[in-house]
Amino acid sequence: MSSPDTASAHSSVRSEENATAIPIESEIYIDPVVEKRLLRKLDFRLISFAFFSYFTSNLVRNNMQNAYTNGMDVDVGIDSEAYNWCVTFFFIGYIIPQIPTNMFVARLLPKYFLPTAEIIWGVITCCIAVVKTPNAVWGLRFIMGMAQATFVPSMVFIIGSWYTNSELATRTAIFMAGNQMSGAIGGIIAAGVNNNLNGAAGKASWQWLFIIEGLMSIFVGLVGYYLLPNYPHNTNWVQGEEKDCAIARLERQGKQLKSQKYTWDTFLNVLATPYAYLLTLDFICINIGNQIPLNFSIIMKKMGYDANLANYLVSPIYGLGAITIVIIGWISDKYGERAWIIIIVQIWVAVWYLVLFAVNHAATPFWLLMLSSFAIINNISMFPLVFSFINEIFALDANTRALAIACINCIGNLVPNFISIGIWKVTDAPEFFLGKVVTFALSVASVIITFVCWWCLKHNVNLPRVRDKKEQPEFPEMDDDVDEKKA
């Protein structure tokens, strides 16, 4: 696994592709001038929308922590248990529709359904500003989760439908850096709103927080109708030689772009291979490893620090995360490496959780808390690598790829949420001893799981099987001109 073209998971997948009768048409000529022009256009439109949409998505998803520290706990009567359920109800709504809707993402027009979903969750966020009871918050958070359910897996699928393996991790990392920037700027927004808008127009600062961040989502959603593409064969602003280039780039790697009928082979390509299980377990372990940065404001408040200071101090932590996630994604693409980067970072994260629970007490030195938060935030950089793995391993069939992304993302978010409720209880702050011990163990488990996945890929163990197109008739194709007529 030493270079983008020779070893790693890429080469393992490619060799299996050759063995399963879909040739890699490496001789296809692609005009580099046209390709660069296409990439500039895609980066500006697709990746910029993905970044800002993920930014607002996580801003409204995670603003409960800032609202909680800015008075929502008192005004609405949200205690620690009710707070945990606010988070849980979001994920229940997030999980329920995720697999069914994303099974058919290849047949939908993302240019329309993704911006519409963003506008819906923006409106719901604004509505939370007027709630009076925890039950109302739970209901609205549930609906918000349903609106966001299709976003991440659909965006990962769309990126995998335009970019080649040597470009995937970088673009996915830029997309997911929106998550980090929401953490960096979210604290500043919350502190600024608390200082300047508390009591304005008769509303508390936490109410203004929901209104402002909801309106931001609505704005990004409206712009998305213009920016976002569909797929290489039916995007109105990719035509002629650029369209041919976009399709040829992916055909050269053996990627299938158009949806076929779901058959038992589709499900077996996911469920009968070890990779879906390994990557799901890895996703769970990595996801739980983010808890120190996620709970930073609460830890600071419980240690006696001012809420505004806690909100401000979160910003540089996530700002560093936004930078490192892109750097690590770029390194992964440059050297064609996924697994060993995950292993190294997970060892790094495990060491810091070991340090934290070794010196665990309420009066943990401030410098140690800050330093460990800066170190652990790099854990989030692993998500683009896992998603790139999925896009590569399941690339030969569009439905299989969509199903794998949805299943792994769904279970990988559901399980950590319920585990975190039990081991990262707000009432355990600021020590969180149990959470630190369990998270350390899971980081070590991630190292082992990733190594097993690497070994299986290296030895071509039971890779997804290419389906015979003659045996698998396609859905009636969507009208390629649908987008052009509406745009």
Short mmCIF file of C-alpha atoms in Angstrom, two decimals:
data_model
loop_
_atom_site.label_atom_id
_atom_site.label_comp_id
_atom_site.label_asym_id
_atom_site.label_seq_id
_atom_site.Cartn_x
_atom_site.Cartn_y
_atom_site.Cartn_z
CA MET A 1 0.00 0.00 0.00
CA SER A 2 2.71 2.38 -0.94
CA SER A 3 1.38 4.35 -3.89
CA PRO A 4 -1.90 5.41 -5.46
CA ASP A 5 -1.48 3.14 -8.46
CA THR A 6 0.25 0.07 -7.18
CA ALA A 7 -0.69 -1.16 -3.73
CA SER A 8 -3.31 -0.38 -1.10
CA ALA A 9 -6.99 -1.09 -1.15
CA HIS A 10 -7.15 0.51 -4.59
CA SER A 11 -5.02 -2.14 -6.21
CA SER A 12 -6.81 -4.89 -4.33
CA VAL A 13 -10.14 -3.74 -5.63
CA ARG A 14 -8.80 -3.27 -9.15
CA SER A 15 -7.34 -6.74 -9.34
CA GLU A 16 -10.64 -8.21 -8.23
CA GLU A 17 -12.45 -6.12 -10.81
CA ASN A 18 -10.28 -7.63 -13.54
CA ALA A 19 -11.03 -11.08 -12.20
CA THR A 20 -14.78 -10.48 -12.36
CA ALA A 21 -15.03 -9.63 -16.04
CA ILE A 22 -15.42 -5.86 -15.98
CA PRO A 23 -12.30 -4.48 -17.67
CA ILE A 24 -10.58 -1.36 -16.48
CA GLU A 25 -10.33 0.71 -19.65
CA SER A 26 -7.05 2.36 -18.80
CA GLU A 27 -6.45 3.15 -22.49
CA ILE A 28 -9.34 5.64 -22.60
CA TYR A 29 -7.90 9.02 -23.52
CA ILE A 30 -8.96 11.96 -21.40
CA ASP A 31 -7.99 15.48 -22.44
CA PRO A 32 -6.16 16.93 -19.39
CA VAL A 33 -7.33 20.46 -20.23
CA VAL A 34 -10.97 19.38 -20.27
CA GLU A 35 -10.47 17.33 -17.12
CA LYS A 36 -8.98 20.26 -15.21
CA ARG A 37 -11.82 22.50 -16.34
CA LEU A 38 -14.35 19.91 -15.22
CA LEU A 39 -12.67 19.49 -11.83
CA ARG A 40 -12.59 23.25 -11.23
CA LYS A 41 -16.29 23.43 -12.00
CA LEU A 42 -17.11 20.45 -9.77
CA ASP A 43 -14.96 21.70 -6.90
CA PHE A 44 -16.59 25.13 -7.02
CA ARG A 45 -20.17 23.92 -7.27
CA LEU A 46 -20.45 20.43 -5.79
CA ILE A 47 -17.79 20.60 -3.07
CA SER A 48 -18.58 24.17 -2.01
CA PHE A 49 -22.27 23.28 -1.60
CA ALA A 50 -21.32 20.07 0.23
CA PHE A 51 -19.06 22.02 2.60
CA PHE A 52 -21.52 24.79 3.47
CA SER A 53 -24.46 22.41 3.65
CA TYR A 54 -22.59 20.14 6.08
CA PHE A 55 -21.55 23.26 7.99
CA THR A 56 -25.16 24.35 8.54
CA SER A 57 -26.33 20.76 9.05
CA ASN A 58 -23.98 20.24 11.98
CA LEU A 59 -24.54 23.76 13.26
CA VAL A 60 -28.24 23.09 13.82
CA ARG A 61 -27.69 19.46 14.83
CA ASN A 62 -25.21 20.27 17.58
CA ASN A 63 -26.48 23.65 18.80
CA MET A 64 -28.31 22.01 21.69
CA GLN A 65 -25.06 22.09 23.67
CA ASN A 66 -24.66 25.85 23.19
CA ALA A 67 -28.36 26.50 23.82
CA TYR A 68 -28.17 24.37 26.97
CA THR A 69 -25.29 26.43 28.37
CA ASN A 70 -27.02 29.70 27.37
CA GLY A 71 -30.20 29.25 29.40
CA MET A 72 -32.41 26.81 27.50
CA ASP A 73 -32.08 24.34 30.36
CA VAL A 74 -33.85 26.77 32.72
CA ASP A 75 -36.38 28.30 30.30
CA VAL A 76 -37.65 25.03 28.84
CA GLY A 77 -36.96 22.78 31.82
CA ILE A 78 -34.37 20.56 30.17
CA ASP A 79 -32.38 18.61 32.75
CA SER A 80 -29.49 16.30 31.94
CA GLU A 81 -31.75 13.36 31.08
CA ALA A 82 -34.00 15.49 28.87
CA TYR A 83 -30.90 16.90 27.18
CA ASN A 84 -29.67 13.41 26.32
CA TRP A 85 -33.09 12.59 24.85
CA CYS A 86 -32.93 15.73 22.69
CA VAL A 87 -29.87 14.21 21.09
CA THR A 88 -31.38 10.73 20.94
CA PHE A 89 -34.66 11.75 19.29
CA PHE A 90 -32.70 13.47 16.54
CA PHE A 91 -30.83 10.27 15.80
CA ILE A 92 -33.99 8.15 15.91
CA GLY A 93 -35.43 10.38 13.19
CA TYR A 94 -32.06 10.35 11.44
CA ILE A 95 -31.85 6.56 11.35
CA ILE A 96 -35.40 5.41 10.47
CA PRO A 97 -35.59 6.67 6.83
CA GLN A 98 -31.89 6.49 6.05
CA ILE A 99 -31.51 3.05 4.47
CA PRO A 100 -34.85 3.03 2.54
CA THR A 101 -34.34 6.50 1.05
CA ASN A 102 -30.67 6.01 0.21
CA MET A 103 -31.28 2.68 -1.51
CA PHE A 104 -32.72 4.70 -4.39
CA VAL A 105 -30.40 7.70 -4.29
CA ALA A 106 -28.95 6.72 -7.69
CA ARG A 107 -32.37 7.25 -9.28
CA LEU A 108 -33.17 10.59 -7.65
CA LEU A 109 -32.18 14.10 -8.74
CA PRO A 110 -29.91 15.37 -5.95
CA LYS A 111 -30.05 18.91 -7.34
CA TYR A 112 -33.61 19.13 -6.06
CA PHE A 113 -34.09 16.75 -3.15
CA LEU A 114 -30.97 17.72 -1.15
CA PRO A 115 -31.55 21.52 -1.14
CA THR A 116 -35.22 20.91 -0.31
CA ALA A 117 -34.23 18.74 2.65
CA GLU A 118 -31.91 21.51 3.87
CA ILE A 119 -34.66 24.11 3.70
CA ILE A 120 -36.91 21.80 5.73
CA TRP A 121 -34.38 21.33 8.52
CA GLY A 122 -33.74 25.08 8.54
CA VAL A 123 -37.45 25.78 9.07
CA ILE A 124 -37.62 23.17 11.85
CA THR A 125 -34.63 24.80 13.57
CA CYS A 126 -36.40 28.17 13.58
CA CYS A 127 -39.47 26.50 15.11
CA ILE A 128 -37.45 25.21 18.08
CA ALA A 129 -37.00 28.85 19.12
CA VAL A 130 -40.64 29.02 20.27
CA VAL A 131 -40.94 25.74 22.17
CA LYS A 132 -42.09 25.67 25.80
CA THR A 133 -41.57 22.03 26.82
CA PRO A 134 -38.95 19.31 26.39
CA ASN A 135 -41.54 17.16 24.57
CA ALA A 136 -41.87 19.80 21.85
CA VAL A 137 -38.09 19.90 21.44
CA TRP A 138 -37.98 16.12 21.13
CA GLY A 139 -40.66 16.13 18.42
CA LEU A 140 -38.98 18.85 16.37
CA ARG A 141 -35.58 17.24 16.76
CA PHE A 142 -37.08 13.98 15.50
CA ILE A 143 -38.40 15.71 12.36
CA MET A 144 -35.07 17.49 11.87
CA GLY A 145 -33.32 14.12 12.00
CA MET A 146 -35.61 12.76 9.29
CA ALA A 147 -34.85 15.78 7.08
CA GLN A 148 -31.09 15.28 7.52
CA ALA A 149 -31.18 11.49 7.16
CA THR A 150 -30.35 11.37 3.47
CA PHE A 151 -27.79 14.18 3.40
CA VAL A 152 -24.43 12.62 4.37
CA PRO A 153 -24.80 9.23 2.64
CA SER A 154 -26.27 10.88 -0.47
CA MET A 155 -23.45 13.43 -0.62
CA VAL A 156 -20.83 10.71 -0.16
CA PHE A 157 -22.49 8.75 -2.98
CA ILE A 158 -22.61 11.80 -5.27
CA ILE A 159 -18.94 12.63 -4.65
CA GLY A 160 -18.09 9.01 -5.45
CA SER A 161 -20.09 9.34 -8.68
CA TRP A 162 -17.93 12.22 -9.97
CA TYR A 163 -14.43 11.79 -8.55
CA THR A 164 -11.81 9.09 -9.08
CA ASN A 165 -10.16 7.07 -6.31
CA SER A 166 -7.11 9.34 -6.24
CA GLU A 167 -9.39 12.35 -5.60
CA LEU A 168 -11.97 10.88 -3.22
CA ALA A 169 -10.42 11.36 0.22
CA THR A 170 -9.45 14.99 -0.40
CA ARG A 171 -12.89 16.00 -1.69
CA THR A 172 -14.70 14.00 1.00
CA ALA A 173 -12.44 15.62 3.59
CA ILE A 174 -13.22 19.14 2.33
CA PHE A 175 -16.91 18.25 2.44
CA MET A 176 -16.62 16.94 6.00
CA ALA A 177 -14.48 19.88 7.10
CA GLY A 178 -17.81 21.71 7.16
CA ASN A 179 -18.51 19.71 10.31
CA GLN A 180 -15.34 21.00 11.96
CA MET A 181 -15.97 24.59 10.90
CA SER A 182 -19.44 24.42 12.41
CA GLY A 183 -17.80 23.42 15.68
CA ALA A 184 -15.23 26.21 15.36
CA ILE A 185 -17.68 28.96 14.46
CA GLY A 186 -20.67 27.58 16.35
CA GLY A 187 -19.13 28.50 19.69
CA ILE A 188 -18.32 32.02 18.49
CA ILE A 189 -21.86 32.46 17.15
CA ALA A 190 -23.34 31.21 20.41
CA ALA A 191 -21.14 33.48 22.51
CA GLY A 192 -21.83 36.48 20.27
CA VAL A 193 -25.58 35.89 20.36
CA ASN A 194 -25.50 35.47 24.14
CA ASN A 195 -23.59 38.73 24.59
CA ASN A 196 -25.50 40.88 22.09
CA LEU A 197 -28.99 39.50 21.53
CA ASN A 198 -30.06 38.14 24.91
CA GLY A 199 -33.41 39.81 25.61
CA ALA A 200 -33.67 41.48 22.19
CA ALA A 201 -37.29 41.60 20.96
CA GLY A 202 -38.26 39.75 24.11
CA LYS A 203 -36.35 36.62 23.17
CA ALA A 204 -33.59 34.83 25.05
CA SER A 205 -30.19 34.32 23.47
CA TRP A 206 -30.79 30.61 22.90
CA GLN A 207 -33.94 31.44 20.91
CA TRP A 208 -32.00 33.83 18.68
CA LEU A 209 -29.41 31.10 18.22
CA PHE A 210 -31.98 28.75 16.69
CA ILE A 211 -33.49 31.49 14.52
CA ILE A 212 -30.15 32.66 13.09
CA GLU A 213 -28.80 29.19 12.42
CA GLY A 214 -32.10 28.05 10.91
CA LEU A 215 -32.10 30.98 8.48
CA MET A 216 -28.53 30.12 7.49
CA SER A 217 -29.66 26.62 6.50
CA ILE A 218 -32.56 27.98 4.48
CA PHE A 219 -30.23 30.31 2.57
CA VAL A 220 -27.73 27.54 1.73
CA GLY A 221 -30.59 25.32 0.59
CA LEU A 222 -31.88 27.97 -1.80
CA VAL A 223 -28.40 28.48 -3.29
CA GLY A 224 -28.09 24.70 -3.65
CA TYR A 225 -30.77 24.64 -6.35
CA TYR A 226 -28.27 26.52 -8.53
CA LEU A 227 -24.98 24.93 -7.46
CA LEU A 228 -25.63 21.22 -7.02
CA PRO A 229 -25.25 18.78 -9.95
CA ASN A 230 -27.05 15.52 -10.54
CA TYR A 231 -24.92 12.81 -12.13
CA PRO A 232 -22.51 12.85 -15.11
CA HIS A 233 -25.22 11.75 -17.57
CA ASN A 234 -27.96 14.22 -16.54
CA THR A 235 -26.43 17.48 -15.28
CA ASN A 236 -27.37 20.51 -17.36
CA TRP A 237 -24.11 22.42 -16.74
CA VAL A 238 -21.88 19.46 -17.70
CA GLN A 239 -22.32 18.90 -21.43
CA GLY A 240 -20.32 17.99 -24.54
CA GLU A 241 -16.68 17.14 -24.00
CA GLU A 242 -16.96 17.75 -20.24
CA LYS A 243 -19.79 15.22 -19.99
CA ASP A 244 -17.79 12.69 -22.02
CA CYS A 245 -14.77 13.35 -19.79
CA ALA A 246 -16.78 12.90 -16.58
CA ILE A 247 -18.16 9.55 -17.73
CA ALA A 248 -14.83 8.33 -19.15
CA ARG A 249 -12.95 9.13 -15.92
CA LEU A 250 -15.14 6.75 -13.96
CA GLU A 251 -15.48 4.11 -16.67
CA ARG A 252 -11.70 3.95 -16.75
CA GLN A 253 -11.85 2.73 -13.14
CA GLY A 254 -14.69 0.30 -13.80
CA LYS A 255 -17.32 2.31 -11.94
CA GLN A 256 -20.93 1.71 -12.84
CA LEU A 257 -22.94 4.95 -12.78
CA LYS A 258 -26.52 4.07 -13.64
CA SER A 259 -28.91 2.28 -11.32
CA GLN A 260 -29.94 -1.32 -11.94
CA LYS A 261 -32.69 -3.34 -10.36
CA TYR A 262 -32.18 -4.45 -6.80
CA THR A 263 -31.68 -8.20 -6.64
CA TRP A 264 -30.37 -10.63 -4.05
CA ASP A 265 -26.91 -10.05 -5.52
CA THR A 266 -27.16 -6.39 -4.53
CA PHE A 267 -27.69 -7.30 -0.90
CA LEU A 268 -25.18 -10.13 -0.98
CA ASN A 269 -22.54 -7.73 -2.31
CA VAL A 270 -22.94 -5.87 0.99
CA LEU A 271 -24.03 -8.49 3.53
CA ALA A 272 -22.01 -11.50 2.33
CA THR A 273 -18.66 -9.70 2.34
CA PRO A 274 -16.64 -8.86 5.46
CA TYR A 275 -16.07 -5.22 4.53
CA ALA A 276 -19.49 -3.84 5.45
CA TYR A 277 -19.20 -5.37 8.93
CA LEU A 278 -15.60 -4.33 9.46
CA LEU A 279 -16.15 -0.76 8.28
CA THR A 280 -19.35 -0.47 10.35
CA LEU A 281 -17.51 -1.55 13.49
CA ASP A 282 -14.66 0.81 12.64
CA PHE A 283 -17.14 3.65 12.08
CA ILE A 284 -18.71 2.99 15.50
CA CYS A 285 -15.36 3.01 17.30
CA ILE A 286 -14.20 6.18 15.55
CA ASN A 287 -17.53 7.92 16.16
CA ILE A 288 -17.42 7.37 19.91
CA GLY A 289 -13.86 8.69 19.98
CA ASN A 290 -15.13 12.24 19.35
CA GLN A 291 -16.70 12.69 22.78
CA ILE A 292 -14.09 14.93 24.46
CA PRO A 293 -14.43 17.69 21.82
CA LEU A 294 -18.22 17.20 21.68
CA ASN A 295 -18.56 17.61 25.45
CA PHE A 296 -15.88 20.28 25.84
CA SER A 297 -18.29 23.13 26.68
CA ILE A 298 -20.09 21.05 29.30
CA ILE A 299 -16.80 19.92 30.86
CA MET A 300 -15.63 23.53 31.08
CA LYS A 301 -18.90 24.71 32.61
CA LYS A 302 -18.88 21.91 35.21
CA MET A 303 -15.28 22.83 36.08
CA GLY A 304 -16.54 26.30 36.96
CA TYR A 305 -15.55 28.26 33.87
CA ASP A 306 -17.80 30.88 32.27
CA ALA A 307 -20.13 29.56 29.55
CA ASN A 308 -18.94 32.19 27.05
CA LEU A 309 -15.32 31.23 27.65
CA ALA A 310 -16.22 27.58 27.07
CA ASN A 311 -17.94 28.47 23.79
CA TYR A 312 -14.96 30.53 22.61
CA LEU A 313 -12.40 27.86 23.51
CA VAL A 314 -14.19 25.24 21.41
CA SER A 315 -13.45 27.28 18.27
CA PRO A 316 -9.68 26.75 17.94
CA ILE A 317 -10.11 23.03 18.64
CA TYR A 318 -12.51 22.53 15.76
CA GLY A 319 -10.59 25.02 13.63
CA LEU A 320 -7.56 22.75 13.90
CA GLY A 321 -9.81 19.81 13.06
CA ALA A 322 -10.96 21.54 9.86
CA ILE A 323 -7.35 21.99 8.77
CA THR A 324 -6.07 18.53 9.68
CA ILE A 325 -9.01 16.69 8.11
CA VAL A 326 -8.15 18.19 4.70
CA ILE A 327 -4.40 17.61 5.13
CA ILE A 328 -4.92 13.97 6.10
CA GLY A 329 -7.36 13.47 3.21
CA TRP A 330 -4.81 14.93 0.78
CA ILE A 331 -2.04 12.69 2.15
CA SER A 332 -4.32 9.68 1.84
CA ASP A 333 -5.00 10.42 -1.84
CA LYS A 334 -1.40 11.30 -2.65
CA TYR A 335 -0.02 8.02 -1.29
CA GLY A 336 -3.07 5.85 -2.01
CA GLU A 337 -3.27 4.93 1.65
CA ARG A 338 -6.35 4.54 3.84
CA ALA A 339 -5.88 1.79 6.40
CA TRP A 340 -2.48 2.63 7.87
CA ILE A 341 -3.38 6.28 8.32
CA ILE A 342 -6.47 5.22 10.29
CA ILE A 343 -4.34 2.85 12.38
CA ILE A 344 -1.76 5.53 13.23
CA VAL A 345 -4.35 8.15 14.17
CA GLN A 346 -6.37 5.70 16.27
CA ILE A 347 -3.24 4.75 18.22
CA TRP A 348 -2.66 8.48 18.78
CA VAL A 349 -6.23 8.95 20.04
CA ALA A 350 -6.01 5.90 22.31
CA VAL A 351 -2.85 7.27 23.94
CA TRP A 352 -4.60 10.53 24.82
CA TYR A 353 -7.64 8.82 26.31
CA LEU A 354 -5.23 6.67 28.33
CA VAL A 355 -3.58 9.83 29.66
CA LEU A 356 -6.93 11.42 30.49
CA PHE A 357 -8.31 8.56 32.54
CA ALA A 358 -4.92 7.94 34.17
CA VAL A 359 -5.00 11.46 35.69
CA ASN A 360 -8.80 11.56 35.92
CA HIS A 361 -10.28 13.88 38.54
CA ALA A 362 -12.54 16.93 38.66
CA ALA A 363 -9.57 19.29 38.80
CA THR A 364 -7.92 18.05 35.60
CA PRO A 365 -5.40 20.76 34.66
CA PHE A 366 -6.80 23.21 32.14
CA TRP A 367 -3.73 22.87 29.91
CA LEU A 368 -4.15 19.07 29.78
CA LEU A 369 -7.81 19.34 28.81
CA MET A 370 -6.97 21.78 26.01
CA LEU A 371 -3.98 19.78 24.77
CA SER A 372 -5.91 16.51 24.74
CA SER A 373 -8.82 18.14 22.91
CA PHE A 374 -6.45 19.44 20.22
CA ALA A 375 -4.98 15.93 19.90
CA ILE A 376 -8.24 13.98 19.88
CA ILE A 377 -9.98 16.22 17.33
CA ASN A 378 -7.82 14.53 14.66
CA ASN A 379 -9.97 11.44 15.20
CA ILE A 380 -12.69 13.03 13.05
CA SER A 381 -10.29 13.04 10.11
CA MET A 382 -10.88 9.30 9.80
CA PHE A 383 -14.44 9.59 8.48
CA PRO A 384 -13.41 10.70 4.96
CA LEU A 385 -11.05 7.73 4.77
CA VAL A 386 -13.76 5.29 5.82
CA PHE A 387 -16.21 6.77 3.30
CA SER A 388 -13.52 6.63 0.60
CA PHE A 389 -12.98 2.98 1.45
CA ILE A 390 -16.71 2.34 0.94
CA ASN A 391 -16.83 4.22 -2.38
CA GLU A 392 -13.86 2.19 -3.63
CA ILE A 393 -14.71 -1.28 -2.35
CA PHE A 394 -18.32 -1.21 -3.56
CA ALA A 395 -17.68 0.84 -6.72
CA LEU A 396 -18.63 -1.74 -9.32
CA ASP A 397 -22.39 -1.47 -8.76
CA ALA A 398 -24.25 1.79 -8.12
CA ASN A 399 -26.99 0.21 -5.99
CA THR A 400 -24.52 -1.80 -3.93
CA ARG A 401 -22.48 1.33 -3.29
CA ALA A 402 -25.57 3.33 -2.26
CA LEU A 403 -26.77 0.52 0.02
CA ALA A 404 -23.35 0.07 1.65
CA ILE A 405 -22.94 3.79 2.33
CA ALA A 406 -26.43 4.02 3.85
CA CYS A 407 -26.08 0.91 6.03
CA ILE A 408 -22.64 1.76 7.39
CA ASN A 409 -23.52 5.40 8.03
CA CYS A 410 -26.86 4.45 9.61
CA ILE A 411 -25.58 1.81 12.04
CA GLY A 412 -22.33 3.71 12.57
CA ASN A 413 -24.30 6.67 13.92
CA LEU A 414 -27.10 4.81 15.71
CA VAL A 415 -25.00 2.54 17.90
CA PRO A 416 -22.55 5.22 19.15
CA ASN A 417 -25.45 7.47 20.13
CA PHE A 418 -26.94 4.89 22.48
CA ILE A 419 -23.56 3.81 23.81
CA SER A 420 -22.64 7.45 24.50
CA ILE A 421 -25.83 7.98 26.51
CA GLY A 422 -24.69 5.27 28.88
CA ILE A 423 -20.98 6.08 29.16
CA TRP A 424 -20.88 9.87 28.59
CA LYS A 425 -23.68 11.01 30.91
CA VAL A 426 -23.90 14.76 31.52
CA THR A 427 -24.20 13.95 35.25
CA ASP A 428 -20.71 12.39 35.10
CA ALA A 429 -19.14 15.69 34.00
CA PRO A 430 -16.45 16.84 34.28
CA GLU A 431 -14.69 13.53 35.05
CA PHE A 432 -16.46 11.22 32.55
CA PHE A 433 -14.28 8.39 33.85
CA LEU A 434 -16.33 5.54 32.38
CA GLY A 435 -16.52 7.30 29.03
CA LYS A 436 -12.76 7.74 28.86
CA VAL A 437 -12.03 4.10 29.72
CA VAL A 438 -14.51 2.66 27.21
CA THR A 439 -13.44 5.08 24.48
CA PHE A 440 -9.80 4.11 24.99
CA ALA A 441 -10.75 0.46 24.52
CA LEU A 442 -12.75 1.24 21.38
CA SER A 443 -9.85 3.20 19.88
CA VAL A 444 -7.66 0.14 20.34
CA ALA A 445 -10.41 -1.98 18.79
CA SER A 446 -10.44 0.36 15.77
CA VAL A 447 -6.74 -0.31 15.23
CA ILE A 448 -7.36 -4.06 15.17
CA ILE A 449 -10.46 -3.82 12.95
CA THR A 450 -8.70 -1.58 10.43
CA PHE A 451 -5.75 -3.96 10.24
CA VAL A 452 -8.08 -6.89 9.57
CA CYS A 453 -9.81 -4.88 6.81
CA TRP A 454 -6.43 -4.03 5.27
CA TRP A 455 -5.38 -7.69 5.37
CA CYS A 456 -8.61 -8.82 3.70
CA LEU A 457 -8.20 -6.26 0.92
CA LYS A 458 -4.56 -7.15 0.45
CA HIS A 459 -5.52 -10.79 -0.09
CA ASN A 460 -8.69 -10.03 -2.11
CA VAL A 461 -10.87 -11.79 0.43
CA ASN A 462 -14.47 -12.07 -0.79
CA LEU A 463 -14.75 -8.71 -2.55
CA PRO A 464 -18.17 -7.62 -3.90
CA ARG A 465 -19.01 -9.59 -7.05
CA VAL A 466 -19.72 -7.91 -10.38
CA ARG A 467 -23.20 -8.74 -11.62
CA ASP A 468 -23.78 -9.87 -15.18
CA LYS A 469 -25.62 -7.02 -16.88
CA LYS A 470 -27.52 -9.53 -19.06
CA GLU A 471 -28.90 -11.16 -15.95
CA GLN A 472 -29.65 -7.89 -14.16
CA PRO A 473 -31.98 -5.69 -16.27
CA GLU A 474 -31.91 -2.00 -15.48
CA PHE A 475 -34.68 0.19 -14.16
CA PRO A 476 -36.20 2.27 -16.92
CA GLU A 477 -33.71 5.13 -17.15
CA MET A 478 -34.65 8.53 -15.88
CA ASP A 479 -35.06 11.04 -18.69
CA ASP A 480 -31.63 12.57 -19.18
CA ASP A 481 -33.32 15.82 -20.17
CA VAL A 482 -35.40 16.12 -17.01
CA ASP A 483 -32.86 18.34 -15.31
CA GLU A 484 -32.29 20.50 -18.37
CA LYS A 485 -36.00 21.23 -18.76
CA LYS A 486 -36.37 22.32 -15.15
CA ALA A 487 -33.05 24.15 -14.79
#
